[in-house]
Short mmCIF file of C-alpha atoms in Angstrom, two decimals:
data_model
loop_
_atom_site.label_atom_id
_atom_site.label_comp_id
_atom_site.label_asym_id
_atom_site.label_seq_id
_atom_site.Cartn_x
_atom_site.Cartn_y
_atom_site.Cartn_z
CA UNK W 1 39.01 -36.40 -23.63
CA UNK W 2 38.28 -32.78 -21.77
CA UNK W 3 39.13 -29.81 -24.35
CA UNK W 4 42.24 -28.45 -23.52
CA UNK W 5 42.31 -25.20 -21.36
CA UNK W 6 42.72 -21.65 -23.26
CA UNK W 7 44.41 -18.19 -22.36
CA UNK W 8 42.71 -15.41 -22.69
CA UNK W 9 44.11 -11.80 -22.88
CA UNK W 10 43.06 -8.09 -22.37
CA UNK W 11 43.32 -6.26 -25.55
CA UNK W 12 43.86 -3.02 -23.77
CA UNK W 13 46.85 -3.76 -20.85
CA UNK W 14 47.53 -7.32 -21.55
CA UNK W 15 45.91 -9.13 -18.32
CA UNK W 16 45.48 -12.73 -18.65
CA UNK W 17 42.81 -15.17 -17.80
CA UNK W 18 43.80 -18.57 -17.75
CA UNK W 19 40.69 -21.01 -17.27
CA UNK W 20 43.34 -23.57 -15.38
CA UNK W 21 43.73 -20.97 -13.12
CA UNK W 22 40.34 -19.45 -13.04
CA UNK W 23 40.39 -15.72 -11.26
CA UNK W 24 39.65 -17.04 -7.13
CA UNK W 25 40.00 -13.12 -5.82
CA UNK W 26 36.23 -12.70 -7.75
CA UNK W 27 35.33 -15.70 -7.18
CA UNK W 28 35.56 -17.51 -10.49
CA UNK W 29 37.00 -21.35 -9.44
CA UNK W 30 39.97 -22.94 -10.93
CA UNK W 31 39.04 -24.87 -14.39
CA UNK W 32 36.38 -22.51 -14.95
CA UNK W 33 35.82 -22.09 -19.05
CA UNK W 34 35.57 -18.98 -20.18
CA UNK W 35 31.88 -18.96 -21.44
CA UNK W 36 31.05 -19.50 -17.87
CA UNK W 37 33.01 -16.72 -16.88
CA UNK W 38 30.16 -14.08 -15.95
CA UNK W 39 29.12 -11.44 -18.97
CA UNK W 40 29.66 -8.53 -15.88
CA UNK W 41 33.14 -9.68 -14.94
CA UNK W 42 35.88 -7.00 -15.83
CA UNK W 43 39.30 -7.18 -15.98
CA UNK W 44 41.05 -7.20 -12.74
CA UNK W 45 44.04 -4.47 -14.05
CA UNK W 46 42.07 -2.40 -16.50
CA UNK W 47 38.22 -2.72 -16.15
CA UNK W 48 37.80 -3.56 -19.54
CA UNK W 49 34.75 -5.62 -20.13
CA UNK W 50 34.79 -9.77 -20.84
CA UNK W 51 33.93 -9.00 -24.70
CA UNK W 52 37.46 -7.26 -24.76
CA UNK W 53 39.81 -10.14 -24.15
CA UNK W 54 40.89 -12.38 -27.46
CA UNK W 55 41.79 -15.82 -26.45
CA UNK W 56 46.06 -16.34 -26.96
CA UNK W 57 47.27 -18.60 -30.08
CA UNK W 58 49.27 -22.03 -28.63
CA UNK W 59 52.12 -21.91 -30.42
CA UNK E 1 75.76 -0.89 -28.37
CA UNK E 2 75.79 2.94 -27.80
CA UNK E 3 73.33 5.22 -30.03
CA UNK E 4 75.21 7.64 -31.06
CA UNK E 5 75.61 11.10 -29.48
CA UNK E 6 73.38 13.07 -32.01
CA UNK E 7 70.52 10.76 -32.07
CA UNK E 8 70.78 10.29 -28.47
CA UNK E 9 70.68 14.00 -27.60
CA UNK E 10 67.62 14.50 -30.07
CA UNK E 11 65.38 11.65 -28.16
CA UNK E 12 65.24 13.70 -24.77
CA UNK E 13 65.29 17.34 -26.66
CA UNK E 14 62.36 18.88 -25.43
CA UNK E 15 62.50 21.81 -28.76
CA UNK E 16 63.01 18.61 -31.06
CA UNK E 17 59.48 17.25 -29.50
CA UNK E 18 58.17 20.54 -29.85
CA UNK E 19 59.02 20.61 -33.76
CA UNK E 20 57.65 16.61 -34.01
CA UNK E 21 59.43 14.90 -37.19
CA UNK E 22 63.42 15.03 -36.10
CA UNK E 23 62.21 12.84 -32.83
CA UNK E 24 60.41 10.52 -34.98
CA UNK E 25 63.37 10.59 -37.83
CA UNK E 26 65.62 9.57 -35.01
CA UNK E 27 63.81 6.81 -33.46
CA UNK E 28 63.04 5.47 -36.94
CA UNK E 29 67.13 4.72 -37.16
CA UNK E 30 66.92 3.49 -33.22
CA UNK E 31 64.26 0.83 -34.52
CA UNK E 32 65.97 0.03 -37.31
CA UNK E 33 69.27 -0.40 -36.67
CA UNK E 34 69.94 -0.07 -32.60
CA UNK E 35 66.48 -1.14 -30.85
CA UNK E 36 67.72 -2.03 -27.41
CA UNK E 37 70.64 0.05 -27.45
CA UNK E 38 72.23 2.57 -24.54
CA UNK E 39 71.76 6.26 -24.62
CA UNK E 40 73.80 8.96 -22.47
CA UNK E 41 73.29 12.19 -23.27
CA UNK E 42 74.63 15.28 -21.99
CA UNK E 43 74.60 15.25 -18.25
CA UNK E 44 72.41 12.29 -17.61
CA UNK E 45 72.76 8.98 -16.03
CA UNK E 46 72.72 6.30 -19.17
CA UNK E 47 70.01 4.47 -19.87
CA UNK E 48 69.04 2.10 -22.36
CA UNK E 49 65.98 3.13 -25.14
CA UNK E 50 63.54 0.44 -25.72
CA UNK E 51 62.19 1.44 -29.00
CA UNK E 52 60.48 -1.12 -29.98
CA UNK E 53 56.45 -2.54 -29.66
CA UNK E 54 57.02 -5.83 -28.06
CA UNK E 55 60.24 -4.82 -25.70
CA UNK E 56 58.32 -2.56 -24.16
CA UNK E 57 55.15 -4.92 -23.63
CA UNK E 58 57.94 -7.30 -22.50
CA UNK E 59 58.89 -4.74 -19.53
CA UNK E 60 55.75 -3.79 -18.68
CA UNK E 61 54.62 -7.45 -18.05
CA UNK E 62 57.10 -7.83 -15.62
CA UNK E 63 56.48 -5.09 -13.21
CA UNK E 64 58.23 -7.12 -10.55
CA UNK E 65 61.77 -7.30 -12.80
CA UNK E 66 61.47 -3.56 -13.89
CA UNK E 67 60.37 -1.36 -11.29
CA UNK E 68 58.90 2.57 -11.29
CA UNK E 69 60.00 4.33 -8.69
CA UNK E 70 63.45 3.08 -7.18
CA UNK E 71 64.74 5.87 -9.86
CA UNK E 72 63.49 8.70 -11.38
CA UNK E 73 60.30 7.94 -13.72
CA UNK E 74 60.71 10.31 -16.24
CA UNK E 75 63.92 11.85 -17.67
CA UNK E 76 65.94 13.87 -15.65
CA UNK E 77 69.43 15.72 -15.51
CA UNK E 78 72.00 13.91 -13.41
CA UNK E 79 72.43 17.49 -11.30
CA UNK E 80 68.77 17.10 -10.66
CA UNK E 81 69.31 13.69 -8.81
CA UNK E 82 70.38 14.59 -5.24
CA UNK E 83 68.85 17.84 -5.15
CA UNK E 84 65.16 15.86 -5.89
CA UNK E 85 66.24 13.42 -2.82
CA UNK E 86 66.83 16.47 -0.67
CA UNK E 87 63.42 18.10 -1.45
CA UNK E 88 61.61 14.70 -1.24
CA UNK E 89 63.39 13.28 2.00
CA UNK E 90 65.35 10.90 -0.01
CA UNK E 91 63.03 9.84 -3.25
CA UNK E 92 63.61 10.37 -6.93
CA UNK E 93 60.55 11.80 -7.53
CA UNK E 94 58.88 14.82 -6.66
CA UNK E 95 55.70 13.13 -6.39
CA UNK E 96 54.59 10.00 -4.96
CA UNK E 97 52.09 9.05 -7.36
CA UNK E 98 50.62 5.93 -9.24
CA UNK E 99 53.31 6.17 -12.07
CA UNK E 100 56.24 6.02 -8.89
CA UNK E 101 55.12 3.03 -7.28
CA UNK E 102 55.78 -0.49 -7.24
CA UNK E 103 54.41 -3.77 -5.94
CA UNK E 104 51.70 -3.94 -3.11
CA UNK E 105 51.65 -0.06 -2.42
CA UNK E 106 50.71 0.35 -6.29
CA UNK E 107 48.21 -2.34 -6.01
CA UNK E 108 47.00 -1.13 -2.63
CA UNK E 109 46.76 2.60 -4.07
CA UNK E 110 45.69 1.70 -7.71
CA UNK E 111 42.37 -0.24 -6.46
CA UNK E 112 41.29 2.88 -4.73
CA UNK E 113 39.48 4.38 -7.13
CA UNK E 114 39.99 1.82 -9.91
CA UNK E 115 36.51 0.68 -9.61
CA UNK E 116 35.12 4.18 -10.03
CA UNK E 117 37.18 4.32 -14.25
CA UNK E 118 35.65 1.04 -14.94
CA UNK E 119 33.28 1.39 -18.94
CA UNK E 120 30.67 -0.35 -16.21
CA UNK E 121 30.82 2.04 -13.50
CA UNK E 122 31.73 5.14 -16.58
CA UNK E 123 28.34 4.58 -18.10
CA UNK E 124 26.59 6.24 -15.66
CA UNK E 125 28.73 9.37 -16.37
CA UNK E 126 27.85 9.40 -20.25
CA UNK E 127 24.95 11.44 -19.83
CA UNK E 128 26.79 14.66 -17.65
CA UNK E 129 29.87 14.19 -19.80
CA UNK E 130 27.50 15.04 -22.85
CA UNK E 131 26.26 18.13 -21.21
CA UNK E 132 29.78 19.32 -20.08
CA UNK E 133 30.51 18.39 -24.48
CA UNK E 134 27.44 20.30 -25.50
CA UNK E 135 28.27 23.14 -23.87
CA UNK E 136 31.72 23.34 -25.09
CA UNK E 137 30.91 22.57 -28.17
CA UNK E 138 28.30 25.62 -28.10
CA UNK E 139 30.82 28.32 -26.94
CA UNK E 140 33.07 27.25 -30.02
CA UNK E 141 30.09 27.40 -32.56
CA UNK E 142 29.49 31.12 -31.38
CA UNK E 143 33.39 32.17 -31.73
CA UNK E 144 33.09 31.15 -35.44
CA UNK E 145 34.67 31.04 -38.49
CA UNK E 146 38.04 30.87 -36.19
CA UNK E 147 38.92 29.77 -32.93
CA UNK E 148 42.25 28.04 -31.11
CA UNK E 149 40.54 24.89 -30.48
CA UNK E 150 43.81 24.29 -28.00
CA UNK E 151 43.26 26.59 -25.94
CA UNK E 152 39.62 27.34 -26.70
CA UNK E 153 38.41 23.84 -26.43
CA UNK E 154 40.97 21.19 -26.06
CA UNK E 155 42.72 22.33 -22.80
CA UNK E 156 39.46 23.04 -21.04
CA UNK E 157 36.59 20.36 -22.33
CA UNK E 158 38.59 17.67 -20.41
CA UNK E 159 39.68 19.76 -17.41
CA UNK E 160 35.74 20.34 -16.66
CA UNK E 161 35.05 16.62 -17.11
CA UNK E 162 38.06 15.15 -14.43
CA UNK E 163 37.40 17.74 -11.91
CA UNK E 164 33.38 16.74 -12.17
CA UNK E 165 34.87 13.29 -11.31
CA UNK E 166 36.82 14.32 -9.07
CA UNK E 167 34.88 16.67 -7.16
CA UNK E 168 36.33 20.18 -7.63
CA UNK E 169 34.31 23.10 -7.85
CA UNK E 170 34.33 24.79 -11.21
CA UNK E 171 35.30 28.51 -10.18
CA UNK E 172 38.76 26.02 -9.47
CA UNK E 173 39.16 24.54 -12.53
CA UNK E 174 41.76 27.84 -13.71
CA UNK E 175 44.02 27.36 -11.02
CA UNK E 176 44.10 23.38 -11.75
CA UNK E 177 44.83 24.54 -15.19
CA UNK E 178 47.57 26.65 -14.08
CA UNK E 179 49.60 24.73 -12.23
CA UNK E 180 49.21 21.57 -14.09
CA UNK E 181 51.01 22.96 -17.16
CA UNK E 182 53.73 24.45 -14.85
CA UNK E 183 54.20 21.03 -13.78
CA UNK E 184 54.57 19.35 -17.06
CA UNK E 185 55.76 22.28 -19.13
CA UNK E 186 58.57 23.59 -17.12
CA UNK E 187 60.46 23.75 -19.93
CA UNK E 188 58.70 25.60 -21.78
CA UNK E 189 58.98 29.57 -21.21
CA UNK E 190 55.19 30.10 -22.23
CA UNK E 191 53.36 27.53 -19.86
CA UNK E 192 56.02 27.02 -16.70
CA UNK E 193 56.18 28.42 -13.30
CA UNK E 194 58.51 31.57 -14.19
CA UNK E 195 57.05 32.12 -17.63
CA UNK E 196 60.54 32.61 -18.55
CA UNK E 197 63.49 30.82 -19.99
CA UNK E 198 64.83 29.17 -17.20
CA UNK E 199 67.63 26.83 -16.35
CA UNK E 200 66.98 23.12 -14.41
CA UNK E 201 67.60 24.24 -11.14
CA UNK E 202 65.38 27.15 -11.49
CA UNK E 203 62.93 24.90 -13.23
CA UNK E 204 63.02 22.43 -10.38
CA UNK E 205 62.49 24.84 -7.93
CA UNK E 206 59.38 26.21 -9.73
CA UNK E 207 58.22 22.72 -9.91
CA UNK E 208 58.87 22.99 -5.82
CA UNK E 209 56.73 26.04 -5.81
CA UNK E 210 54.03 24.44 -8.11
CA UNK E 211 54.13 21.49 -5.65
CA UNK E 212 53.42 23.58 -2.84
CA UNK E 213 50.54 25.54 -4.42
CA UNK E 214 49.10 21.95 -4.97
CA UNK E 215 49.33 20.24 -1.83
CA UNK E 216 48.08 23.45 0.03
CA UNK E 217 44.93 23.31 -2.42
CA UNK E 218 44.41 19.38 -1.69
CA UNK E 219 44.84 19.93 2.31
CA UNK E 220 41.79 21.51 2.59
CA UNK E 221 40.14 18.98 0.12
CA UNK E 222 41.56 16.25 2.63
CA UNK E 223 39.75 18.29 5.61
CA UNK E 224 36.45 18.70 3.21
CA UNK E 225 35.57 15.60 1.80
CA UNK E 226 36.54 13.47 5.20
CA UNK E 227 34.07 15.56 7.23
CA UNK E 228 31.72 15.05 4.44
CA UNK E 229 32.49 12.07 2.19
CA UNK E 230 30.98 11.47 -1.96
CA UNK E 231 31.30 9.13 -4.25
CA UNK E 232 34.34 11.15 -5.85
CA UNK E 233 37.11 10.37 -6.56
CA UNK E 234 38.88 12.97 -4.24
CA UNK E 235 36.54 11.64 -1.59
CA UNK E 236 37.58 8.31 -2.07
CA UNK E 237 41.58 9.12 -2.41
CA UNK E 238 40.72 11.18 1.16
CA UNK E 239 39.07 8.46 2.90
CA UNK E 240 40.70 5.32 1.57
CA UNK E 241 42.55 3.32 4.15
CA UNK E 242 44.75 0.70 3.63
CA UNK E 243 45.48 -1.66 6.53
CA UNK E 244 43.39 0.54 8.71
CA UNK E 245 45.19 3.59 8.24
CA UNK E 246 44.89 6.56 5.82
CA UNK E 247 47.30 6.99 3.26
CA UNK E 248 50.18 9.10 3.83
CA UNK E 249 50.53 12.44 3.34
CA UNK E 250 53.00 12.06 0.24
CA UNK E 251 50.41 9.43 -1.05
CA UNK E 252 48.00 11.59 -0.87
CA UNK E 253 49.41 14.34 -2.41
CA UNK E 254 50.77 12.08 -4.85
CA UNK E 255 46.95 10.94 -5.70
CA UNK E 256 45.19 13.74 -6.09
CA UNK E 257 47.86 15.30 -8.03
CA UNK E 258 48.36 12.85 -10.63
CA UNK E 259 44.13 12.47 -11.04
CA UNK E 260 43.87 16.57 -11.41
CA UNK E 261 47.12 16.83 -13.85
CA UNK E 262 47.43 13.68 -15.61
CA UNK E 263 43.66 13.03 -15.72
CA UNK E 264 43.38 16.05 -18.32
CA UNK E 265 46.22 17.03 -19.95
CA UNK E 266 46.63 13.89 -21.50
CA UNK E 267 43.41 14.21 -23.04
CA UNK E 268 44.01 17.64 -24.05
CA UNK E 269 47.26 16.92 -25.87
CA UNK E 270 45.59 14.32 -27.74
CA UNK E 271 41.91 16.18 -28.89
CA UNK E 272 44.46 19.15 -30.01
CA UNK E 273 46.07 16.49 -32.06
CA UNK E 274 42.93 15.02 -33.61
CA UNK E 275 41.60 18.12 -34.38
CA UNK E 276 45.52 19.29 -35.78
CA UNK E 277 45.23 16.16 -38.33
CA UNK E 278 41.73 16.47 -38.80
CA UNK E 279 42.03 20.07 -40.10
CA UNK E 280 45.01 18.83 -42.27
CA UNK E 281 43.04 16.04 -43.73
CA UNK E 282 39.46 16.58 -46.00
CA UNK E 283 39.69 12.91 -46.95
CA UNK E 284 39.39 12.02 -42.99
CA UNK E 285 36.50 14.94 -42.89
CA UNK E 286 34.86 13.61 -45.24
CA UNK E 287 35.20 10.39 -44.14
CA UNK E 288 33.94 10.98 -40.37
CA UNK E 289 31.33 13.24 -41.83
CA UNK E 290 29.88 9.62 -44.10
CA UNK E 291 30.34 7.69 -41.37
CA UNK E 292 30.10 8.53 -38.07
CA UNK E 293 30.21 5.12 -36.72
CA UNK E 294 34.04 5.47 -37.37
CA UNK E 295 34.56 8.37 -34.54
CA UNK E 296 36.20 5.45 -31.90
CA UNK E 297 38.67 4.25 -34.48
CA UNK E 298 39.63 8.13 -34.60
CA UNK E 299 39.73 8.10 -30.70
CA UNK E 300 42.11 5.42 -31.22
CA UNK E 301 44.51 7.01 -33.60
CA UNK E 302 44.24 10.57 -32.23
CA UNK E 303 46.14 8.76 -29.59
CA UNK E 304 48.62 6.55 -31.33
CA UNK E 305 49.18 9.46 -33.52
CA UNK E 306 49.40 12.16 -30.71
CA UNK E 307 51.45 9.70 -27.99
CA UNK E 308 50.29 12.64 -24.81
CA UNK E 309 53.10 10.87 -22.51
CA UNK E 310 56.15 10.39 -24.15
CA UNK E 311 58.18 7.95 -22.29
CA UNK E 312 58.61 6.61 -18.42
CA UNK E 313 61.11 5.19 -16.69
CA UNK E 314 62.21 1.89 -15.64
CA UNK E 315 65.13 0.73 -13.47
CA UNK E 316 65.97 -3.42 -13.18
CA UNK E 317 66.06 -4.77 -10.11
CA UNK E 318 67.83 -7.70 -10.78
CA UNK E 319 70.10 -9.45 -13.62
CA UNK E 320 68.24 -9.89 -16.47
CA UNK E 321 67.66 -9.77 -20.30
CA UNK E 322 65.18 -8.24 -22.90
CA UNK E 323 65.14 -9.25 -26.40
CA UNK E 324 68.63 -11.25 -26.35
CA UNK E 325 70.09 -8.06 -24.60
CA UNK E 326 71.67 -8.18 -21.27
CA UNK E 327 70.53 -6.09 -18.51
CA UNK E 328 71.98 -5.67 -15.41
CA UNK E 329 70.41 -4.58 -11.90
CA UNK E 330 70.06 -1.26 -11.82
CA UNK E 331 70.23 0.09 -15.02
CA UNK E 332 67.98 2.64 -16.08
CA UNK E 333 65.50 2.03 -18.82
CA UNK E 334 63.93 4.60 -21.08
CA UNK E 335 60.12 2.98 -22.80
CA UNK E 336 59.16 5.39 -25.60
CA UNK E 337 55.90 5.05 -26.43
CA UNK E 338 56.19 7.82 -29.19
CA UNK E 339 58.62 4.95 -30.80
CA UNK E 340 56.27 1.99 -30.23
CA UNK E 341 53.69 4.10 -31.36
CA UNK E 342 55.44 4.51 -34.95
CA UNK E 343 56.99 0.78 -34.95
CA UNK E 344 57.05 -0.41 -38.81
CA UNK E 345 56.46 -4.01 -37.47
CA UNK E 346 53.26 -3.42 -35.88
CA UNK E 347 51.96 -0.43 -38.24
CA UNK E 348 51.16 -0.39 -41.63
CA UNK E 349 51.95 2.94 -42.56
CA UNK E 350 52.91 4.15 -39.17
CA UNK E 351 53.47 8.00 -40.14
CA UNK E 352 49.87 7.72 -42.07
CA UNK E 353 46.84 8.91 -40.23
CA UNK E 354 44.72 6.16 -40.58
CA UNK E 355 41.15 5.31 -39.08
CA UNK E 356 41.20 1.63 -40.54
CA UNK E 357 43.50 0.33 -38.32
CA UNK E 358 41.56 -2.66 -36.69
CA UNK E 359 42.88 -3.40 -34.28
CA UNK E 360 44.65 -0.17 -33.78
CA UNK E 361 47.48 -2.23 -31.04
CA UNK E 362 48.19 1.53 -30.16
CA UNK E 363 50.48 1.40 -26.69
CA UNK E 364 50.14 5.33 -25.50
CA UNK E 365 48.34 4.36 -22.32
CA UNK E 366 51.11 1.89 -21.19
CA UNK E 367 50.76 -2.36 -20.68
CA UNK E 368 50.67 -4.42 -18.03
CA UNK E 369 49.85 -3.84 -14.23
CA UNK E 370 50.55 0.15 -14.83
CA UNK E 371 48.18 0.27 -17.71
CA UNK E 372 46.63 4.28 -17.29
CA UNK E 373 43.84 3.78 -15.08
CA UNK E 374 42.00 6.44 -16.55
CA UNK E 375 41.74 5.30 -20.72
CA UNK E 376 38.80 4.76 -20.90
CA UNK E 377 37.50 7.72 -19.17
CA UNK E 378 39.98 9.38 -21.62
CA UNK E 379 38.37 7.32 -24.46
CA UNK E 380 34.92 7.89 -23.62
CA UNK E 381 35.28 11.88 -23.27
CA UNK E 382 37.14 11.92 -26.48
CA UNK E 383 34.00 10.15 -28.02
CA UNK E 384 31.54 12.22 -27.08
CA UNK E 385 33.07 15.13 -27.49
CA UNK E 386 33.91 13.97 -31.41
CA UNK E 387 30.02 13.02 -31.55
CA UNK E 388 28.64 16.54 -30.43
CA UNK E 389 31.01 18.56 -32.46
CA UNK E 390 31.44 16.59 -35.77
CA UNK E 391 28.11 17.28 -37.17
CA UNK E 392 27.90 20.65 -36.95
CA UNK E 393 30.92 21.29 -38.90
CA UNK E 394 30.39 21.68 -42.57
CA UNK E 395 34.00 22.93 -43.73
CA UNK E 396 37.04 22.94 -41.84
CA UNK E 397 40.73 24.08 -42.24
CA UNK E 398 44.00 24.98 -40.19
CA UNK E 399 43.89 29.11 -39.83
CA UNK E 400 47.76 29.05 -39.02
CA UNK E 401 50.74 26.41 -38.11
CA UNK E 402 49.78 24.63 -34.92
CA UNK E 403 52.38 24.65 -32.15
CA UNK E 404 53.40 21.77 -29.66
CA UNK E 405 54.40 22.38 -26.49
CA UNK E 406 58.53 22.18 -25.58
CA UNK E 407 58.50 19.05 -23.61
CA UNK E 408 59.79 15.70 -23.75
CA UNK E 409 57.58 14.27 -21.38
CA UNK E 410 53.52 14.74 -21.16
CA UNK E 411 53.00 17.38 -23.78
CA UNK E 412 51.12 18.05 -27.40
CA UNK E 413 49.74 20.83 -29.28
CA UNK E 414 49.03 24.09 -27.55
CA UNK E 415 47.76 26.10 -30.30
CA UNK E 416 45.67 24.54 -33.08
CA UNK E 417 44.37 27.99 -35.26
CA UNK E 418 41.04 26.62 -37.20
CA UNK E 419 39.09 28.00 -39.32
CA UNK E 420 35.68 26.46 -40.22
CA UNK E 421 32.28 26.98 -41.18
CA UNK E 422 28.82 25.46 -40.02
CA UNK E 423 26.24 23.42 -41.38
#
């Protein structure tokens, strides 16, 4: 059975990436996991680089 | 619930920023016993406080509930309501900047020159921001064993670096100085318009007059940097087009304004500050002096400790609730950060000056879609500046009693008297 998809969030304004969702505007598909999420992709609200999002507890 | 009258009044008393602890003694009862709670003091509109951490991340997320600009984003007298629609041609706010906007137009306006305040696209600035450090740094050494590191360092080290970004000529950067701390001091009879006690209407209409100075200065920069673009910022504010069109005049204005005023005295407020708990603190010396590796996580809590922008404004645009609490369409909302900043829930020790905070969930730069585009430009000049200065410093001390500017809105130290000695 596929892993489950994760949340991940900005630590500095809160932006979420969602590998369900994937980020389409930069080209980054739906269902896309987040290790194949580019090293050079930023976030789309704050700029802050891939190594600053934590991925978001399920509760 | 209402707060009461007292507590109420002392949250948007600009002299009770200006002396620090009764603001943070009062929002330590709001947290604790009225956290979402409705203040109206003396001749303003009510509004409710959202004091705590996670209400105000709850707001911010939802830019589309809680909106900027539909009233005024910062506090303001009742009185000052109509008369700001008459200047402005019927908005609350004098300017038409980032901070005022809402929905596409932010979005539109925001991605202007958001690429150029990415770390990516920053890194290629490290190496002029060090000189512009250096050579601050130099002219402090040389005024030893004192100096106002406010005024002699503080106000002008990040000043030089936003209008390098930006793209305007040094022999300016006075006049930028000028008139931003008439525009966010105008209560305060040593930095506003009329250096004078005045009262709001005479502040507003120095704020008029300020506003004027400003968009006379940026008309020309318009005309300059569209005959001849850059990669600046104020070339790309002047040339930017959205749907095929220029921006506005008011967005403009609004633009440049916010980049030359905001972009430094934000940063200025909050190196006074580190340098104000530094002096207070040999432990933290020390500490910085041992390891030097720890000069981001005192970025960091220079800023949670120093808060530069008090609190902005939010109005609902619908029916809705926060925290349990029921908020109706319209009402105004006040998000302090200088509360969050100091919330017992997220902070161990939140009225300790602590560089082990990790992660330091500090909120001063905002949440959410209006996150301050500039932080880490802010955090980056704050870094290096900390890195070129810290090791030549062998003692340091306060040489008098710092002073904070008499504000409730964007505003810090403006005199930090040091003494120190060099290694």
């Amino acid at each position: 059975m596929a892993e489950p998809f994760k949340r991940y969030r900005c630590s500095y304004c809160g932006q979420e990436y969602d590998e369900a969702e994937g980020w389409p505007d930069d080209g980054i598909a739906p269902g896309t996991r987040w290790e194949d999420v580019p090293d050079d992709w930023y976030c789309p609200t704050c700029g802050a680089e891939k190594a600053d999002f934590e991925m978001v507890e399920i509760s | 619930m209402q707060i009461p009258a007292n507590l109420a009044q002392t949250i948007v008393d600009s002299r009770a920023y200006a002396a620090g602890d009764p603001v943070d003694e009062a929002f330590r009862t709001i947290r604790a016993e009225m956290p979402l709670a409705v203040a109206e003091p003396e001749g303003m509109e009510p509004f409710w406080v959202v004091s705590r951490h996670a209400d105000i991340m709850t707001v911010e997320k939802q830019p589309e509930i809680f909106h900027n600009g539909d009233k005024s984003t910062f506090l303001t007298l009742k009185e000052m309501d109509p008369m700001m629609r008459f200047i402005t041609g019927g908005e609350p706010n004098l300017i038409r900047s980032l901070v005022s906007l809402d929905g596409q137009e932010h979005k539109d306006l925001r991605a202007v020159v958001f690429p150029s305040v990415t770390p990516k696209a920053l890194r290629g600035l490290e190496e002029e921001i060090r000189k512009i450090a250096k050579s601050f740094v130099a002219e402090m050494l040389a005024k030893a064993p004192e100096c106002d590191f406010a005024t002699d360092v503080a106000f002008l080290y990040p000043l030089r670096v936003i209008m390098t970004v930006l793209g305007v000529p040094q022999e300016d950067e006075p006049f930028m100085l000028k008139l931003t701390q008439e525009l966010f001091s105008s209560a305060d009879p040593e930095l506003n318009r009329d250096r004078k006690e005045v009262n709001p209407a005479e502040a507003l209409d120095g704020l008029r007059r300020t506003m004027e100075d400003l968009e006379a200065y940026f008309g020309v920069v318009t005309e300059k940097f569209r005959a001849n673009p850059t990669e600046q910022v104020n070339s790309l504010i002047a040339n930017a087009k959205v749907n095929g069109e220029y921006l506005n005049r008011r967005q403009l204005m609004g633009y440049y304004i916010i980049a030359a005023t905001a972009g430094h005295d934000t940063t200025s407020n909050t190196t006074a500050g580190a340098m104000w708990a530094l002096a207070e603190r040999p432990h933290l010396f020390e500490q910085l002096q041992a390891d030097p590796s720890k000069v981001n996580a005192f970025v960091e809590e220079s800023i949670r400790w120093v808060v530069p922008v008090k609190h902005f404004m939010r109005s609902a645009t619908q029916d809705t609730e926060v925290a349990g609490q029921k908020i109706k369409a319209g009402d105004w909302m006040m998000l302090s950060y200088q509360s969050a900043n100091r919330d017992e829930t997220v902070f161990d020790d939140p009225f300790e000056y602590r560089i082990d905070r990790e992660p330091n969930r500090q909120i001063a730069f905002g949440y959410g879609a209006h996150v301050c585009l500039g932080q880490h430009l802010a955090r980056m000049e704050m870094r290096i500046l900390w890195e070129e200065l810290l090791p030549h410093l062998k003692t340091l001390e306060l040489a008098g009693t710092p002073q904070r500017t008499i504000s409730n809105f964007v505003c810090g130290p403006k005199h930090v008297p040091i003494r120190f000695t060099l290694n």
